[in-house]
mmCIF file of C-alpha atoms in Angstrom:
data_model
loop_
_atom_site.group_PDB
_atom_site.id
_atom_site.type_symbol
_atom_site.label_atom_id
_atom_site.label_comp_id
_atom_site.label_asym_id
_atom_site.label_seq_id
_atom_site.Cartn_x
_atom_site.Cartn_y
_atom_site.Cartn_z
ATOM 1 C CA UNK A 29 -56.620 101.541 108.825
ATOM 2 C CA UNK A 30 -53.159 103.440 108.217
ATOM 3 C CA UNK A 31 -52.901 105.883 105.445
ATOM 4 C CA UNK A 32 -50.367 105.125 102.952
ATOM 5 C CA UNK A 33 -47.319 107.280 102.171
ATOM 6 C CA UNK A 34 -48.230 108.015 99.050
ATOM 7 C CA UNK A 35 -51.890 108.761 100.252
ATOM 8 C CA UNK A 36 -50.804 111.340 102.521
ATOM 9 C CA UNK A 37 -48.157 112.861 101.600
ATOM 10 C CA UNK A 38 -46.223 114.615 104.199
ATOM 11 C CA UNK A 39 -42.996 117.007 103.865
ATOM 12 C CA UNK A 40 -39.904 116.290 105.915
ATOM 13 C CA UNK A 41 -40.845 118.244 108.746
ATOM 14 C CA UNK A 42 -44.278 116.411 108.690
ATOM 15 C CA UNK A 43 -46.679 119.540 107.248
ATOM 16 C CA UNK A 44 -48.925 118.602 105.245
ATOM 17 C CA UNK A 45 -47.927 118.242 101.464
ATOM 18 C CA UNK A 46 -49.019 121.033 99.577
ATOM 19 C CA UNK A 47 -49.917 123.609 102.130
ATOM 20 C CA UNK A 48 -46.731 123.393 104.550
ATOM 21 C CA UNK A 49 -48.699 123.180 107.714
ATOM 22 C CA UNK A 50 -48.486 121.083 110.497
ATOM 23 C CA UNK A 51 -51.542 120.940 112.386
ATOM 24 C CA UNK A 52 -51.373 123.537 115.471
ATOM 25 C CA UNK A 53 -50.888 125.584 112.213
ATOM 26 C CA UNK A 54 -54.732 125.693 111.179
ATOM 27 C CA UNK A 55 -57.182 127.594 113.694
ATOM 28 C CA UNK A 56 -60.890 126.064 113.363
ATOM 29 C CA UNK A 57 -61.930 129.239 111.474
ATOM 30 C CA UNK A 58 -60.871 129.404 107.991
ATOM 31 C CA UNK A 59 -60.911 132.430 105.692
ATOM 32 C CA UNK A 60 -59.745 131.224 101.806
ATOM 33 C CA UNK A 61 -59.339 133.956 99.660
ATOM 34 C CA UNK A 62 -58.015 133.015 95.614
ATOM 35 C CA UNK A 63 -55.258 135.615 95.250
ATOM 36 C CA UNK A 64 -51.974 135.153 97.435
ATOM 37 C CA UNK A 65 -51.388 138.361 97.522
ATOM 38 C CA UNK A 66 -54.881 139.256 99.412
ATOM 39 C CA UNK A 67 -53.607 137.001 102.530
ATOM 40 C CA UNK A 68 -52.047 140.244 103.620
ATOM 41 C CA UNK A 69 -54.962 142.113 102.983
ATOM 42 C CA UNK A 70 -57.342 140.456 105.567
ATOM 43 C CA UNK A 71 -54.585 139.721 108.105
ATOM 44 C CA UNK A 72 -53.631 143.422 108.333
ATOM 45 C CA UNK A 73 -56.566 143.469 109.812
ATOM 46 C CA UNK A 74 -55.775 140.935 112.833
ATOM 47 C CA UNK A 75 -54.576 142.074 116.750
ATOM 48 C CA UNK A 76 -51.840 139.678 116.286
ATOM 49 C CA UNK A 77 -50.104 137.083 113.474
ATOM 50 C CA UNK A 78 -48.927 134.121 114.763
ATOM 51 C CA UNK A 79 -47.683 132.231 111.923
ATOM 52 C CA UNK A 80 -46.647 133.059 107.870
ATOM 53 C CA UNK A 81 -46.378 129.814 105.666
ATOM 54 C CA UNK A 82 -46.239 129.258 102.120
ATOM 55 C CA UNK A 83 -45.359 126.894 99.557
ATOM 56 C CA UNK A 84 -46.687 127.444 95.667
ATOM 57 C CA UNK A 85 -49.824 129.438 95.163
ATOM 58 C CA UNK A 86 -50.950 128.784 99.316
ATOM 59 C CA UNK A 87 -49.933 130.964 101.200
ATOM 60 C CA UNK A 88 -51.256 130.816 105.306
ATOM 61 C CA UNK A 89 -51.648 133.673 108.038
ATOM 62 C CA UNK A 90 -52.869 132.562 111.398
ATOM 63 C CA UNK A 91 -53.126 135.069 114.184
ATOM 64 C CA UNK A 92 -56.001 136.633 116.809
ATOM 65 C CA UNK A 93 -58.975 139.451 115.995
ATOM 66 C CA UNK A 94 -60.735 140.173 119.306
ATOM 67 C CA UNK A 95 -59.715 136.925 120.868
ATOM 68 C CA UNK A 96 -60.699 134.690 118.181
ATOM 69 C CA UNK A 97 -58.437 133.117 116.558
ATOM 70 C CA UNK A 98 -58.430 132.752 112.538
ATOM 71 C CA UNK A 99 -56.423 131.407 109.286
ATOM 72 C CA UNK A 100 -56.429 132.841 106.086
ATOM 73 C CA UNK A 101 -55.010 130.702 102.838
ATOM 74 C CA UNK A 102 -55.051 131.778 99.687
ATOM 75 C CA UNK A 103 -56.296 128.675 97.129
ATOM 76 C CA UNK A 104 -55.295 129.729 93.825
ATOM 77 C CA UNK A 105 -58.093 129.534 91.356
ATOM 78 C CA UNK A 106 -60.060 126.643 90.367
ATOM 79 C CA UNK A 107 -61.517 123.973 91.795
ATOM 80 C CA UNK A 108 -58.799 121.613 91.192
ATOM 81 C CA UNK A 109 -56.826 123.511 93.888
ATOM 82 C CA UNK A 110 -60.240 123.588 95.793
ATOM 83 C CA UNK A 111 -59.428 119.817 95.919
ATOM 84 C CA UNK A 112 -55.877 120.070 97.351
ATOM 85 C CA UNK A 113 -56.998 122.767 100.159
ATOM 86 C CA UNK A 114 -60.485 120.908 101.058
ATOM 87 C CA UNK A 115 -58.547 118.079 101.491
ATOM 88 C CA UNK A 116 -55.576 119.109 103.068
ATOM 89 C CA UNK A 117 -57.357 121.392 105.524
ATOM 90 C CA UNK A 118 -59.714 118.380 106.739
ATOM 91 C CA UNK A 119 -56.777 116.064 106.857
ATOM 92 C CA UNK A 120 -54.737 118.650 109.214
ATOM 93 C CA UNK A 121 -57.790 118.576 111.986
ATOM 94 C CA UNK A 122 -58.966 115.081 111.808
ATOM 95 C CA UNK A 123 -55.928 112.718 110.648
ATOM 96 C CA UNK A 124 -53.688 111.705 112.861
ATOM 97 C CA UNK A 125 -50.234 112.194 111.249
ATOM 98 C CA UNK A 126 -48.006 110.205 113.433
ATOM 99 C CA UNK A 127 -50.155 107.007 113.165
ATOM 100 C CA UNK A 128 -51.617 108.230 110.036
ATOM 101 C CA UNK A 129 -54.800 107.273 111.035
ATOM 102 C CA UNK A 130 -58.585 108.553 110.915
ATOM 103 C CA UNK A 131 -59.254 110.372 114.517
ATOM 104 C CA UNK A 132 -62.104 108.667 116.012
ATOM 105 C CA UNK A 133 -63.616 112.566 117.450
ATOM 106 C CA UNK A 134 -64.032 114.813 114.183
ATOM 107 C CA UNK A 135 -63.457 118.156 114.073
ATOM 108 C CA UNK A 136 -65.554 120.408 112.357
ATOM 109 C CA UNK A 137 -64.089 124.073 110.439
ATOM 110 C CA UNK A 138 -65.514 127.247 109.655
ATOM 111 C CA UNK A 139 -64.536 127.907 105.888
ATOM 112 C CA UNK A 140 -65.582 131.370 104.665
ATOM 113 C CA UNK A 141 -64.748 132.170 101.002
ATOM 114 C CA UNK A 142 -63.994 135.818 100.386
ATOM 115 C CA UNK A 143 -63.975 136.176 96.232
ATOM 116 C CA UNK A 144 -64.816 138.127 93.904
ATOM 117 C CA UNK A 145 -66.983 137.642 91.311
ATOM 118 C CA UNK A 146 -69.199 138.547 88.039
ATOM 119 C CA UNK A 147 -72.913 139.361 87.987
ATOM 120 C CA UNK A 148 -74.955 137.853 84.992
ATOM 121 C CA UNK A 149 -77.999 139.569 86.248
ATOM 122 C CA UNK A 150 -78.893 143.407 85.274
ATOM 123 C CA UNK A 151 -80.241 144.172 88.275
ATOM 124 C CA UNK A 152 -77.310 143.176 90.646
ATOM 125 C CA UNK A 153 -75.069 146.161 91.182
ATOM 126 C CA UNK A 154 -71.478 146.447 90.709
ATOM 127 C CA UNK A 155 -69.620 146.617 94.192
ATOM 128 C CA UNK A 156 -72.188 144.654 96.532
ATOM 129 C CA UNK A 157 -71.837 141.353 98.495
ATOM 130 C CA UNK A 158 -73.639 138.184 97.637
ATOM 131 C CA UNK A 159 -73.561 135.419 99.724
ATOM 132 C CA UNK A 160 -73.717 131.735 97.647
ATOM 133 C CA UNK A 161 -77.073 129.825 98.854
ATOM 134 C CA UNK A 162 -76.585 127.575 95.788
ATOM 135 C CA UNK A 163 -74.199 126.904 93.511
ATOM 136 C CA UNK A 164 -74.056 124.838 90.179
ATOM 137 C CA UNK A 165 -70.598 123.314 89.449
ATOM 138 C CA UNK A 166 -69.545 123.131 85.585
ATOM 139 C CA UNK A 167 -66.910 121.447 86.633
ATOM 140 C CA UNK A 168 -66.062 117.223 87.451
ATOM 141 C CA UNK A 169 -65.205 117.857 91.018
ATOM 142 C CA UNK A 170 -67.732 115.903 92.648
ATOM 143 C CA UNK A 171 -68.455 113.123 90.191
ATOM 144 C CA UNK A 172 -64.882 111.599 91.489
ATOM 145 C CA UNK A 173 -66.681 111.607 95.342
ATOM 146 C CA UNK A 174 -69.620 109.686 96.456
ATOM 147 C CA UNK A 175 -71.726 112.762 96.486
ATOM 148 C CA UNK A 176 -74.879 112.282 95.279
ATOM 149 C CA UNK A 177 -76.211 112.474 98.431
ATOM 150 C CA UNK A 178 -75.286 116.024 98.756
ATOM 151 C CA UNK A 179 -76.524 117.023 95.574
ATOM 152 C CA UNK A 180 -80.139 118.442 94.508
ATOM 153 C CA UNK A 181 -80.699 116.427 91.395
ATOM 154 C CA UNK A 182 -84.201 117.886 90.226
ATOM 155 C CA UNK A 183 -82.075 121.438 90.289
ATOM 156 C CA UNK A 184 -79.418 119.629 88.410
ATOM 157 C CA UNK A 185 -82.130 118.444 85.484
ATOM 158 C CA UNK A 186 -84.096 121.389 84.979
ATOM 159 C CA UNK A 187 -80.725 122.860 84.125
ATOM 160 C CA UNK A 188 -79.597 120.247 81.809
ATOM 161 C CA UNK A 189 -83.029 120.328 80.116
ATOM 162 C CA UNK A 190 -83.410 124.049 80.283
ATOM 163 C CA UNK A 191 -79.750 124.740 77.964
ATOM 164 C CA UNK A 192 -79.439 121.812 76.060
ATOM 165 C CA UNK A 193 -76.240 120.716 77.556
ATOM 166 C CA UNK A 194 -74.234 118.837 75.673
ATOM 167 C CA UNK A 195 -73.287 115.069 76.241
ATOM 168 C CA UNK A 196 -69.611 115.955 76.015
ATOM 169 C CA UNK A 197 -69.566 118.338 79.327
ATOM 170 C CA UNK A 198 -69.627 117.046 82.923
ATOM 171 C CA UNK A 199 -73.076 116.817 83.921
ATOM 172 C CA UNK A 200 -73.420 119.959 86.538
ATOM 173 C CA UNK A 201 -73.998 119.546 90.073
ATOM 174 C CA UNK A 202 -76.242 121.723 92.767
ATOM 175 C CA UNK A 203 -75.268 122.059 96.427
ATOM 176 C CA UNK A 204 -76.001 124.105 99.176
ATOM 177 C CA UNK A 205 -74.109 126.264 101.563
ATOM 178 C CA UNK A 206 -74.263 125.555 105.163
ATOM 179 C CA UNK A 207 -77.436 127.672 106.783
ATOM 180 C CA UNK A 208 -76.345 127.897 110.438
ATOM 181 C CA UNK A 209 -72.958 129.531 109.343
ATOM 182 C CA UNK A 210 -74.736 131.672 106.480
ATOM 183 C CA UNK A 211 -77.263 133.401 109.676
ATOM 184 C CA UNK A 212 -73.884 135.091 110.479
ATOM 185 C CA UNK A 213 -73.541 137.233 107.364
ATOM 186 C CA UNK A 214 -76.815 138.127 106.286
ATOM 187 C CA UNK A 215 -77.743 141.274 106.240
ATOM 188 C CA UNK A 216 -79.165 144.495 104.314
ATOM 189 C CA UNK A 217 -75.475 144.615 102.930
ATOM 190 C CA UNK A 218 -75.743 140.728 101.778
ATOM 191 C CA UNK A 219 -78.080 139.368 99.004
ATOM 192 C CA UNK A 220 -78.647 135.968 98.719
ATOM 193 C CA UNK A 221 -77.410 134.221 95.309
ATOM 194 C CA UNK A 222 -77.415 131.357 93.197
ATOM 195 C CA UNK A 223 -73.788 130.727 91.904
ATOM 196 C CA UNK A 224 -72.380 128.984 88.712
ATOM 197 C CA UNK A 225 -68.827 127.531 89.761
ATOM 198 C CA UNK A 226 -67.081 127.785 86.092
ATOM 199 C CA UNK A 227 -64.420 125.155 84.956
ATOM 200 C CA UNK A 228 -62.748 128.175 83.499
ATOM 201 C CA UNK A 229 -62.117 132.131 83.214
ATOM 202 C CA UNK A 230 -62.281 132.680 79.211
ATOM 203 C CA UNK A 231 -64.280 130.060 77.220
ATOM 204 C CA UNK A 232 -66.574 128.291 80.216
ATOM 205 C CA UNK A 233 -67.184 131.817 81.036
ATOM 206 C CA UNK A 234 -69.100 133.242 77.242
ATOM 207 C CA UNK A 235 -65.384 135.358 76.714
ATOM 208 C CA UNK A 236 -64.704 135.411 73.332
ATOM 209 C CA UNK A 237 -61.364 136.635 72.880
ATOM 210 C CA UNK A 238 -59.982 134.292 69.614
ATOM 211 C CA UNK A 239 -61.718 131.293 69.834
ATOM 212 C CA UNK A 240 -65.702 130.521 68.837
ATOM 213 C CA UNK A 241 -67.654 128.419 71.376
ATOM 214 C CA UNK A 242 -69.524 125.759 71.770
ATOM 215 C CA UNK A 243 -72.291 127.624 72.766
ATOM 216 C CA UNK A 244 -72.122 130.929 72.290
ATOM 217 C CA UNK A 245 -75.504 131.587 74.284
ATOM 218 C CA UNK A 246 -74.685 130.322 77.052
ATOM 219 C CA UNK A 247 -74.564 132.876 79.493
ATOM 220 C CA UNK A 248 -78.183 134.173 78.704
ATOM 221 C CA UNK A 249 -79.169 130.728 78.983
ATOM 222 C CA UNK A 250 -77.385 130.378 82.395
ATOM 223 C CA UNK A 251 -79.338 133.916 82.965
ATOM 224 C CA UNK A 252 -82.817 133.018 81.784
ATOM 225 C CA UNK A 253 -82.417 129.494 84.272
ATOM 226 C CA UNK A 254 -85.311 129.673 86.827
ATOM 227 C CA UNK A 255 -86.112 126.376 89.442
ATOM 228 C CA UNK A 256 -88.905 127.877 92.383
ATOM 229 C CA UNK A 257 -87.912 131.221 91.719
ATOM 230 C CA UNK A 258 -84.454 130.679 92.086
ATOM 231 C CA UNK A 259 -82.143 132.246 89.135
ATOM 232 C CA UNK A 260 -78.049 132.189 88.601
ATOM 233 C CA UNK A 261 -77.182 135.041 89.708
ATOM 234 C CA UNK A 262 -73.242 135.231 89.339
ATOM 235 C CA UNK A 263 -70.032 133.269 88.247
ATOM 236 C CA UNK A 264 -66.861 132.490 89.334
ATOM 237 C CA UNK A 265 -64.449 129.015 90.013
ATOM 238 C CA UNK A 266 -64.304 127.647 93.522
ATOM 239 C CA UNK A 267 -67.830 128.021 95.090
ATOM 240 C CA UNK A 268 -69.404 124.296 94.321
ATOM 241 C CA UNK A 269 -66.218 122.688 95.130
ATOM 242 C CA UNK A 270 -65.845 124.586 98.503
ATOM 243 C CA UNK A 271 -69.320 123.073 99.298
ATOM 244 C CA UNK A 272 -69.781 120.334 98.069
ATOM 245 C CA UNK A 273 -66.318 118.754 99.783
ATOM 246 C CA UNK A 274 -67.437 120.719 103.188
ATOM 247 C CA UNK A 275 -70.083 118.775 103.413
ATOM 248 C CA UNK A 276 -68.829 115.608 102.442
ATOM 249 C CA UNK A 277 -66.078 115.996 105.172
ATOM 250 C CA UNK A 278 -68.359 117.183 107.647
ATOM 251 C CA UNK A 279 -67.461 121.116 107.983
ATOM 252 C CA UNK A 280 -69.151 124.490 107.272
ATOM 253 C CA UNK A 281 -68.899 126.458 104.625
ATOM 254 C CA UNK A 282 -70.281 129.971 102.849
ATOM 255 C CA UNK A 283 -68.919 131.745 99.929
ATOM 256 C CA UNK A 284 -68.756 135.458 100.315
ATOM 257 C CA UNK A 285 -68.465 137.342 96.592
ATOM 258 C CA UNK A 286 -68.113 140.793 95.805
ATOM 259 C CA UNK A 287 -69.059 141.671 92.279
ATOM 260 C CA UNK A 288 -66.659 143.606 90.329
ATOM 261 C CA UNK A 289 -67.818 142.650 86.998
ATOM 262 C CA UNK A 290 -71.700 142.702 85.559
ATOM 263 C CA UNK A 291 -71.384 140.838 82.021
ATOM 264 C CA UNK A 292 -75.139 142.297 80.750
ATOM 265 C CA UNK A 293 -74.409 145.716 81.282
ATOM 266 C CA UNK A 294 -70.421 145.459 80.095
ATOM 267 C CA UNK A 295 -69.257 146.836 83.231
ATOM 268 C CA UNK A 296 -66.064 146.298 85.770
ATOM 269 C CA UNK A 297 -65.903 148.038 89.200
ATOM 270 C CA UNK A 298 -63.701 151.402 88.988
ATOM 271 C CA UNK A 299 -62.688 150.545 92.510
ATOM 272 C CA UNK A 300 -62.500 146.652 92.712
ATOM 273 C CA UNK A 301 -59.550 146.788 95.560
ATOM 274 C CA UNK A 302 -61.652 149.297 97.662
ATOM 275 C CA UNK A 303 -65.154 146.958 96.969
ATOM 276 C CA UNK A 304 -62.950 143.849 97.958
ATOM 277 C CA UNK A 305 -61.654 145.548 101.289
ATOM 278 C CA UNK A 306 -65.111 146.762 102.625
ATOM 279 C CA UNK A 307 -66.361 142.783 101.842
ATOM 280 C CA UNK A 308 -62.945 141.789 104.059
ATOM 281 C CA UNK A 309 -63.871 144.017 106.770
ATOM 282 C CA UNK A 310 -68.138 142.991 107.049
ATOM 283 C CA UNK A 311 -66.424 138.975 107.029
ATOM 284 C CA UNK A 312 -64.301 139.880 110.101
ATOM 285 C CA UNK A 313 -66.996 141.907 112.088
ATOM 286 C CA UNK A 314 -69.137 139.035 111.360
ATOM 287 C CA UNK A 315 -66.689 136.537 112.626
ATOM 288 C CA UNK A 316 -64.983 138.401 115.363
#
């Protein structure tokens, strides 16, 4: 069946919408990082860059580290733009755009988030890595997909029991990240986490700047959550969408964090661009 116009949209020179890349564009390994501005900061680290694009908040570097070839696009924050890239990036490897058709032999991506993030444990020490096994999305992203399958519900209703959430938030959703990719970056320097995907950076998030909450303990109770030993561990915004649409399209995915912030113990990373850089180099020696 052909994809509409208004489906797909395409720019003049037939990239794809938003991201302003034509397919030979995208290699099959994907680094998304939030910040624009850190594009530069993993690709410095490439033999070779083969292409600079941008349009908006996405900005893309393709080049070569040790004969493997990469991308890295920055996403912007949120999962809403998680939609757009998710999307966009699938649509680039496995849509024909001339027919605008569904290619009968899929292709499958590498998509390793590189973020940063905030600890709502004690124990979890500024500047360390923490690889995503789970994470919870606060947000509506997946309610709008056929993704139940992909979900863990009994996760999902423990939490909803265990803080009392209320009728007038989405209903959170668990998913996994994908374990064969994952073996790659586990190590002593990589703890395993459970991650809460926030709708937001202020309120969702327990900051009280001007405004009360609706729920002004909810970080402890996001803290104090425990399914089979498993406990939230950290927070930040694109995680559960980055999963939950990899594996609805067929593609793996891992979320990388490196935690500048622990919310307990009231403390931010005095180095946060060095902590980010030494989390950018262990993701390329893993990959390349």
């Amino acid at each position: 069946m052909k994809i509409g116009s208004s489906e797909l949209i395409l720019n003049a020179d037939h990239s794809v919408y938003h991201l302003n890349l034509l397919p030979q564009d995208l290699a099959n390994t994907v680094i998304t990082v939030g910040d624009p501005d850190r594009v530069k900061h993993v690709s410095r680290y490439f033999d070779k860059i083969d292409l600079k694009k941008g349009k908006r908040e996405f900005l893309t570097h393709t080049g070569w580290l040790n004969n493997k070839r990469i991308s890295v696009i920055s996403t912007g924050i949120g999962t809403d733009n998680i939609d757009i890239v998710l999307n966009e990036l699938d649509a680039l490897v496995n849509i024909n755009f001339d027919t605008r058709t569904i290619k009968k032999d899929k292709t499958q991506l590498d998509i390793i988030r590189i973020g940063t993030s905030g600890a709502i444990q004690p124990d979890i020490p500024i500047d360390s890595f923490l690889l995503s096994e789970y994470a919870i999305g606060l947000d509506s992203l997946m309610h709008f997909y056929d993704s139940a399958h992909i979900q863990h519900p009994e996760i999902q209703q423990a939490f909803l029991e265990h803080t009392n959430w209320s009728k007038d938030k989405s209903n959170p959703y668990v998913v996994e990240y994908d374990k064969t990719l994952g073996t790659q970056f586990i190590s002593d320097k990589m703890q395993l986490g459970f991650t809460a995907t926030n709708v937001g950076f202020y309120g969702p998030q327990g900051r009280i700047l001007r405004l009360k909450l609706e729920d002004e303990n909810m970080n402890a109770k996001l803290a104090s959550f425990n399914y089979n030993n498993k406990r939230i561990t950290n927070m930040e915004m694109e995680t559960s969408g980055i999963y939950g649409l990899a594996k609805l399209l067929g593609h793996r995915a891992v979320s990388l964090n490196c935690i500048v912030a622990n919310r307990p113990n009231g403390q931010f990373s005095s180095r946060p661009d060095s902590a980010i850089d030494e989390l950018i180099k262990y993701t390329l020696s893993k990959i390349a």
